[in-house]
CSV table of C-alpha atoms and ligand atoms in Angstrom, one decimal:
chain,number,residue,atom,x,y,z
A,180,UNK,CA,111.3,78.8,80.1
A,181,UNK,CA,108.2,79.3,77.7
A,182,UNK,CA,106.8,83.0,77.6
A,183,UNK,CA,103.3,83.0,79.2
A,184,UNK,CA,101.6,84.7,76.4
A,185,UNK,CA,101.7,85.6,72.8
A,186,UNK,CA,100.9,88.9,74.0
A,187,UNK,CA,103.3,91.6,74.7
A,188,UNK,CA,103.5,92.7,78.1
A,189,UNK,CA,103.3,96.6,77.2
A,190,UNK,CA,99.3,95.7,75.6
A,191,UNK,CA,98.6,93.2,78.7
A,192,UNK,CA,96.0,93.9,81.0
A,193,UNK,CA,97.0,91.8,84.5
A,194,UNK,CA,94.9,91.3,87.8
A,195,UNK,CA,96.6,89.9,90.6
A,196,UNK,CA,95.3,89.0,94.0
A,197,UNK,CA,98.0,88.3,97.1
A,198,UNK,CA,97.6,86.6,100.4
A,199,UNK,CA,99.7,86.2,103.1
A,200,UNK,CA,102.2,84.0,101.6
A,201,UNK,CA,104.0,86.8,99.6
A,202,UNK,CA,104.9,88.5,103.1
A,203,UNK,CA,105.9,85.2,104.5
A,204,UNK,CA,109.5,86.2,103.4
A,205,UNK,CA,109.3,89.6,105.0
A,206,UNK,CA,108.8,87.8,107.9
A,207,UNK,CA,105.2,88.4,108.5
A,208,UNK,CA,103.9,84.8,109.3
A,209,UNK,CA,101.1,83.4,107.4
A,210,UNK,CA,97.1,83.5,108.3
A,211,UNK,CA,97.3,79.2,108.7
A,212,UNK,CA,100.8,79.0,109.8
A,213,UNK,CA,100.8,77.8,113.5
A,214,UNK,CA,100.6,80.9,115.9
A,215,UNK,CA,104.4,81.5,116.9
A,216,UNK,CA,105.6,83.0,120.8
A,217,UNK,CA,103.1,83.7,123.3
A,218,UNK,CA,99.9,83.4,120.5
A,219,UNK,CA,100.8,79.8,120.1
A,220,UNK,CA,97.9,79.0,122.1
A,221,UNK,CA,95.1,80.4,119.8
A,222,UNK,CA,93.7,80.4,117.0
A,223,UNK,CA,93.6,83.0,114.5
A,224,UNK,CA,90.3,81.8,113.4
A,225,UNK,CA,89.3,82.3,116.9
A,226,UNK,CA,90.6,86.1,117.4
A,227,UNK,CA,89.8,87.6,114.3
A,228,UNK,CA,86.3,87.8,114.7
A,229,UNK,CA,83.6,90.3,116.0
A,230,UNK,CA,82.4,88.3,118.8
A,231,UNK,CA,86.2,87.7,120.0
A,232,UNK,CA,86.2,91.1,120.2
A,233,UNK,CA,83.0,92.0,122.0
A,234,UNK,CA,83.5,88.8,124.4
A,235,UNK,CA,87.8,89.8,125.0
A,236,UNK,CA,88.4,93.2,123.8
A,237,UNK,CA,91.7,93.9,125.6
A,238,UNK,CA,93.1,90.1,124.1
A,239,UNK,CA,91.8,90.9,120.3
A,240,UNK,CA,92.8,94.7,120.6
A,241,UNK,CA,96.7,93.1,122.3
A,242,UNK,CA,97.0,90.5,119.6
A,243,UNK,CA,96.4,92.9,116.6
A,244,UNK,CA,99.2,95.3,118.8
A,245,UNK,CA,101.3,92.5,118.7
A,246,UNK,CA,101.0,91.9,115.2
A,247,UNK,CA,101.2,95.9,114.3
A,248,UNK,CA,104.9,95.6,116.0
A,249,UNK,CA,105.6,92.6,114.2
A,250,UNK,CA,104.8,94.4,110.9
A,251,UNK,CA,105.8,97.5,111.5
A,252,UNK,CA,109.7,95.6,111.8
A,253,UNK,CA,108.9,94.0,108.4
A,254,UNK,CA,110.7,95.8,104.8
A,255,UNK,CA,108.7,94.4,101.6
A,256,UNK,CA,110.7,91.6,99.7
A,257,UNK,CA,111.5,90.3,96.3
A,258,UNK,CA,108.2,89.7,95.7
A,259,UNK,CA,106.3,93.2,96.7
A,260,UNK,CA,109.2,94.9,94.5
A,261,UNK,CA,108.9,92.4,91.5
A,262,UNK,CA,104.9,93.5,91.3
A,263,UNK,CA,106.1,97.2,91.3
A,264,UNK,CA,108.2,96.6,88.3
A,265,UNK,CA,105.5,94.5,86.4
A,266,UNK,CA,103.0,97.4,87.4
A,267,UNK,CA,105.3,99.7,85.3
A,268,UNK,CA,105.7,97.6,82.1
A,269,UNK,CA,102.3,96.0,82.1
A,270,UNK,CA,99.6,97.9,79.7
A,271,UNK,CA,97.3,97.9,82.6
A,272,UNK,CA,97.9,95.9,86.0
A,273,UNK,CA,95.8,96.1,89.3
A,274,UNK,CA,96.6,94.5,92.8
A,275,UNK,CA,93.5,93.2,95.1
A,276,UNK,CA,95.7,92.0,98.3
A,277,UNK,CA,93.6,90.1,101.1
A,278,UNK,CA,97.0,91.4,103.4
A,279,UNK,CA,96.6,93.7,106.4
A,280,UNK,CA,100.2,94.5,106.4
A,281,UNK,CA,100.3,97.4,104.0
A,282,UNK,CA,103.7,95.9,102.1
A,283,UNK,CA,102.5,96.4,99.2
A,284,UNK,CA,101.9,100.0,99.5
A,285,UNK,CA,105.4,100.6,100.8
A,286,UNK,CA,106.9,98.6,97.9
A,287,UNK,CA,105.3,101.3,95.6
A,288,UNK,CA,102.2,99.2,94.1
A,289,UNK,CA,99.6,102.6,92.8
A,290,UNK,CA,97.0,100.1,91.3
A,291,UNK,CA,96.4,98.7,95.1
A,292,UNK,CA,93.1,97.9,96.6
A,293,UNK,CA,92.9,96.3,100.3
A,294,UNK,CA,90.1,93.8,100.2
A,295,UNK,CA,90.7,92.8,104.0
A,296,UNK,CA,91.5,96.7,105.5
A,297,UNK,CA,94.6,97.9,106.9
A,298,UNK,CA,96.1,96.8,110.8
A,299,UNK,CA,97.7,100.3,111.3
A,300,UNK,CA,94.2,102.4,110.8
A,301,UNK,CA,91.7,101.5,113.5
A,302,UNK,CA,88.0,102.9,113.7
A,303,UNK,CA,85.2,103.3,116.2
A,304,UNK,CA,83.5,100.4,116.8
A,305,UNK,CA,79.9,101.9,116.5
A,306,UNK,CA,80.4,104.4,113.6
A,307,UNK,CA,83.6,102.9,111.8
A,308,UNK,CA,84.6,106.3,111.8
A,309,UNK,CA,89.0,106.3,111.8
A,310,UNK,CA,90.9,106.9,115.4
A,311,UNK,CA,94.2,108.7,114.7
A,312,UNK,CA,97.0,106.7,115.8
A,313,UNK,CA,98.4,109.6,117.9
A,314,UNK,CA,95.2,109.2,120.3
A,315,UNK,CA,95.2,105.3,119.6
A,316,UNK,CA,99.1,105.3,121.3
A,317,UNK,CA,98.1,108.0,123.9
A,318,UNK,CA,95.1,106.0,125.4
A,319,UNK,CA,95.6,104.6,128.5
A,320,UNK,CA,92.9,102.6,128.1
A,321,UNK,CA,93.1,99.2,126.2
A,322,UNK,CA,91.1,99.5,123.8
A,323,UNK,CA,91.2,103.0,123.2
A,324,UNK,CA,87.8,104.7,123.7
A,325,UNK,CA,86.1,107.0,120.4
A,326,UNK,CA,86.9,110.4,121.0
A,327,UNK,CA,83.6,111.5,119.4
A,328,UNK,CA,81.2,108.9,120.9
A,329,UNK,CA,83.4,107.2,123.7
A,330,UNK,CA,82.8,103.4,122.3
A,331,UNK,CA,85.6,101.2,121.5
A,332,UNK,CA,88.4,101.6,118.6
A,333,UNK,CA,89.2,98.5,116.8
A,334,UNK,CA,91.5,97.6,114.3
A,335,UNK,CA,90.0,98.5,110.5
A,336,UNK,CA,90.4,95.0,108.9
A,337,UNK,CA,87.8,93.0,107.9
A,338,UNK,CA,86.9,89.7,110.9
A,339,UNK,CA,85.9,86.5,109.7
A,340,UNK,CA,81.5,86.9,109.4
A,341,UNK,CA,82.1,91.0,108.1
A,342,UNK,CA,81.2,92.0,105.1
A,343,UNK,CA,83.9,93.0,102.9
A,344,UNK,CA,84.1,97.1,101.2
A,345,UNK,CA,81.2,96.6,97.9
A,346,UNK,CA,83.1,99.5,96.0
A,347,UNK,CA,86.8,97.3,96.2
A,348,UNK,CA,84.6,94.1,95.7
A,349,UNK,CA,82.8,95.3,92.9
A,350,UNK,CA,86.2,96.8,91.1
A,351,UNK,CA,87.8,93.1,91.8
A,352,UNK,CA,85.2,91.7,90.6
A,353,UNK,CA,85.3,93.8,86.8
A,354,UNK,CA,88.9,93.2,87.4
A,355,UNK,CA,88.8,90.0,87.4
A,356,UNK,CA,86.5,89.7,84.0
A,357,UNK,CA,88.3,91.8,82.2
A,358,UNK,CA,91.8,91.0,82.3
A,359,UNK,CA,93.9,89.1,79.8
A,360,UNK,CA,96.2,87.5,83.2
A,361,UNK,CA,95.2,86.6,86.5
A,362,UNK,CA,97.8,85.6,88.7
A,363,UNK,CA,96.8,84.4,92.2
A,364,UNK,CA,100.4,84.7,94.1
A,365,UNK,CA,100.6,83.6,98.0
A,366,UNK,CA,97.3,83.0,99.2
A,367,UNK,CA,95.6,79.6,99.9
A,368,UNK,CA,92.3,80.7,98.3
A,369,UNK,CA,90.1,79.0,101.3
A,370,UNK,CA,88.6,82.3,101.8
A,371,UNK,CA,86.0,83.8,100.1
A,372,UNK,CA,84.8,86.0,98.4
A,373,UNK,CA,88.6,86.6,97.5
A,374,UNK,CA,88.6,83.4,96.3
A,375,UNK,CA,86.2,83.6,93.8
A,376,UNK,CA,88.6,86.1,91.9
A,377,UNK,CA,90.9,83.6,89.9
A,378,UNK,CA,87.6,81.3,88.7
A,379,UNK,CA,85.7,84.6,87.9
A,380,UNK,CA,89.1,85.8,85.7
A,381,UNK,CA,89.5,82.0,84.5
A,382,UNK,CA,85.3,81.6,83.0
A,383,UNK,CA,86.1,85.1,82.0
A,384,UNK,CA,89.0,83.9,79.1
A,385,UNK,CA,91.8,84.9,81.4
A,386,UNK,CA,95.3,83.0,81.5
A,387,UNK,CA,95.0,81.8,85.0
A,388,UNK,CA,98.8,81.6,86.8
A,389,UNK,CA,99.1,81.0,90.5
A,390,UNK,CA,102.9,81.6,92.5
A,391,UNK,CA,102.8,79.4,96.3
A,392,UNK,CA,105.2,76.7,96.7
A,393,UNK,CA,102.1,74.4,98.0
A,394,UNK,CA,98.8,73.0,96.1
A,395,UNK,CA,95.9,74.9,96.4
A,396,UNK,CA,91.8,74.5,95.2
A,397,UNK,CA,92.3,76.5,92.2
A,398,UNK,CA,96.1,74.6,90.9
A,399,UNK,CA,94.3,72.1,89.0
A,400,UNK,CA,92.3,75.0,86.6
A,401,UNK,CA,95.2,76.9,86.5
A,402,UNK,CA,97.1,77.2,83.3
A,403,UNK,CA,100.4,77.7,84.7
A,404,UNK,CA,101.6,77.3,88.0
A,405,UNK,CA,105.3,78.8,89.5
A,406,UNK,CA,105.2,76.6,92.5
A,407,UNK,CA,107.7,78.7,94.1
A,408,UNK,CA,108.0,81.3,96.7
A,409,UNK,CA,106.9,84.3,96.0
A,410,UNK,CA,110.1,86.4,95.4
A,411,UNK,CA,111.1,83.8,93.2
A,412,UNK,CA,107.7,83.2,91.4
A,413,UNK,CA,107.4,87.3,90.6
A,414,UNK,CA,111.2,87.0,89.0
A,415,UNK,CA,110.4,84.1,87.1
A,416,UNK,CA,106.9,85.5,85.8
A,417,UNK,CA,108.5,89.0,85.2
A,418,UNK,CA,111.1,87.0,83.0
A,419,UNK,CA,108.4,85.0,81.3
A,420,UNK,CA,105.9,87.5,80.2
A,421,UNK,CA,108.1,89.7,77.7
B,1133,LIG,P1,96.9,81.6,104.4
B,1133,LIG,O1,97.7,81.5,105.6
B,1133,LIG,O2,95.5,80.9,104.3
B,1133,LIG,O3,97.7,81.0,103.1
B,1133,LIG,C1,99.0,81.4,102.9
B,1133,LIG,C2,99.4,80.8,101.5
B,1133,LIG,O4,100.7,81.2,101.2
B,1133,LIG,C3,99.4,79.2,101.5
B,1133,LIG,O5,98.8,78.8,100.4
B,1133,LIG,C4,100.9,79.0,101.5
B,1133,LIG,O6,101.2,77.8,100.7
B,1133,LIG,C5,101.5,80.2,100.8
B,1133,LIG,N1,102.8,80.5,101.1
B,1133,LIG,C6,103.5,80.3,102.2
B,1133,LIG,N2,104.8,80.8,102.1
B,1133,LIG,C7,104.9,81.4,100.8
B,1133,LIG,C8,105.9,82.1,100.1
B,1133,LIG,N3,107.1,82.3,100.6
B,1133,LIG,N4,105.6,82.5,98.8
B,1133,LIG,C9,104.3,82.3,98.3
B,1133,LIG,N5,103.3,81.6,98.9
B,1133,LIG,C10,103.6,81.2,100.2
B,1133,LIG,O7,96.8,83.1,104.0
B,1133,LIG,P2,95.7,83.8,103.0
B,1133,LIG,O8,95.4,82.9,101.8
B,1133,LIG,O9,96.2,85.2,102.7
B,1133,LIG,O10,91.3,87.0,106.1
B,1133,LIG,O11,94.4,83.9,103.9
B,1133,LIG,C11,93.3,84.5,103.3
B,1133,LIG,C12,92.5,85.2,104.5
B,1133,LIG,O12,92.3,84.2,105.5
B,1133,LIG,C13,93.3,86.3,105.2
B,1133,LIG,O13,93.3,87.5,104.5
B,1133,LIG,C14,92.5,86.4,106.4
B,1133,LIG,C15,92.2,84.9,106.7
B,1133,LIG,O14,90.9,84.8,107.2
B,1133,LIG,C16,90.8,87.9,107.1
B,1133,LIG,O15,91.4,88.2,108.0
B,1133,LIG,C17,89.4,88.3,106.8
């Protein structure tokens, strides 16, 4: 297999951005997968929003619980570990992951940003202020109340119509110019403003590689594509940029 660049890996600076595909094989199912179980019957789309949860708190707040059990039962793969290892031979690598399911972080990945928040941390719904999770399990009430101001606690990810963090924006954005590699790995890059990352990186002078078994908006500009899963894509890149 060609090498990826004419650059050593020790002098390369590398931006990566992950969706959900790279916890697909940790078991964690996808955003546009089909719903499995007893979510069959809606829609992501349709849960993960702010007026979802003003209109059916108790279904949102259940469905994220759902999910947090789900996770919580997940161990990072191939793929989480392969990005912990290129993080420690890289010259300069930082992750932007659009994942809730904080895999990443228990892999070991230090140069991590969340772009979409974290499902175990939830927050008032007035202030955004954090709930411990001790009072979040203890509450009988579904959702829990605030303990400071007595509104609801949601989960602290970012719904479909929210604004995303401008601090981890803005550092994805410089991330994005600055970098020598951008490697899009696992996400379907339908949803923005994450997916304005790898053509950013790409008018920037970045190498542009994407890792996801299946065709996405951005293949065609990319100047390598690993259309493999994503434990397999991260041992093949690792093995093609020496
Ligand atoms: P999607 O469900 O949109 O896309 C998952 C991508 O992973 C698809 O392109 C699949 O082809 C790919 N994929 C599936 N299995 C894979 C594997 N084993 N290895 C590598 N790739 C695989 O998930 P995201 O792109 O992450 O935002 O969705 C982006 C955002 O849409 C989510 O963060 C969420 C949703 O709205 C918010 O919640 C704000």
């Amino acid at each position: 297999m060609p090498v990826l660049t004419d650059m050593p890996l020790s002098r390369l600076s590398i931006t990566i951005l992950t969706g959900a595909g790279i916890s697909a094989e940790s078991g964690v199912p996808t955003f546009r997968d089909a719903l499995t179980g007893l979510w069959a019957r809606f829609d992501p789309m349709q849960l993960a929003t702010p007026e979802a949860f003003a209109r059916e708190p108790r279904l949102v707040w259940e469905w994220y619980a759902w999910r947090r059990e789900l996770i919580a039962k997940a161990v990072p793969n191939a793929g989480h570990h392969g990005l912990v290892e290129l993080e420690a031979r890289a010259g300069k690598l930082v992750l932007f992951t659009q994942n809730v399911d904080g895999l990443h972080a228990r892999a070991g990945s230090r140069a991590l940003h969340e772009l979409h928040g974290n499902i175990f941390r939830s927050k008032c719904v007035e202030d955004g202020g954090l709930v411990g999770d001790e009072l979040v399990r203890a509450s009988a009430e579904v959702p829990p109340r605030c303990p400071r101001c007595g509104a609801k606690v949601r989960p602290d990810v970012v719904w479909f119509g929210e604004a995303l963090d401008e601090r981890i924006l803005s550092a994805a954005m410089a991330a994005a110019r600055a970098c020598d590699v951008f490697v899009s790995i696992g996400t379907s890059t339908e949803v923005y403003p994450a997916a304005m990352l790898p053509q950013v990186a790409k008018s920037s002078g970045a190498r542009l590689i994407e890792i996801n078994p299946q065709p996405t908006p951005i293949t065609a500009s990319c100047d390598e594509v690993i259309a493999q899963p994503a434990s397999r894509g991260v041992a093949e890149l690792l093995s093609r940029l020496v």
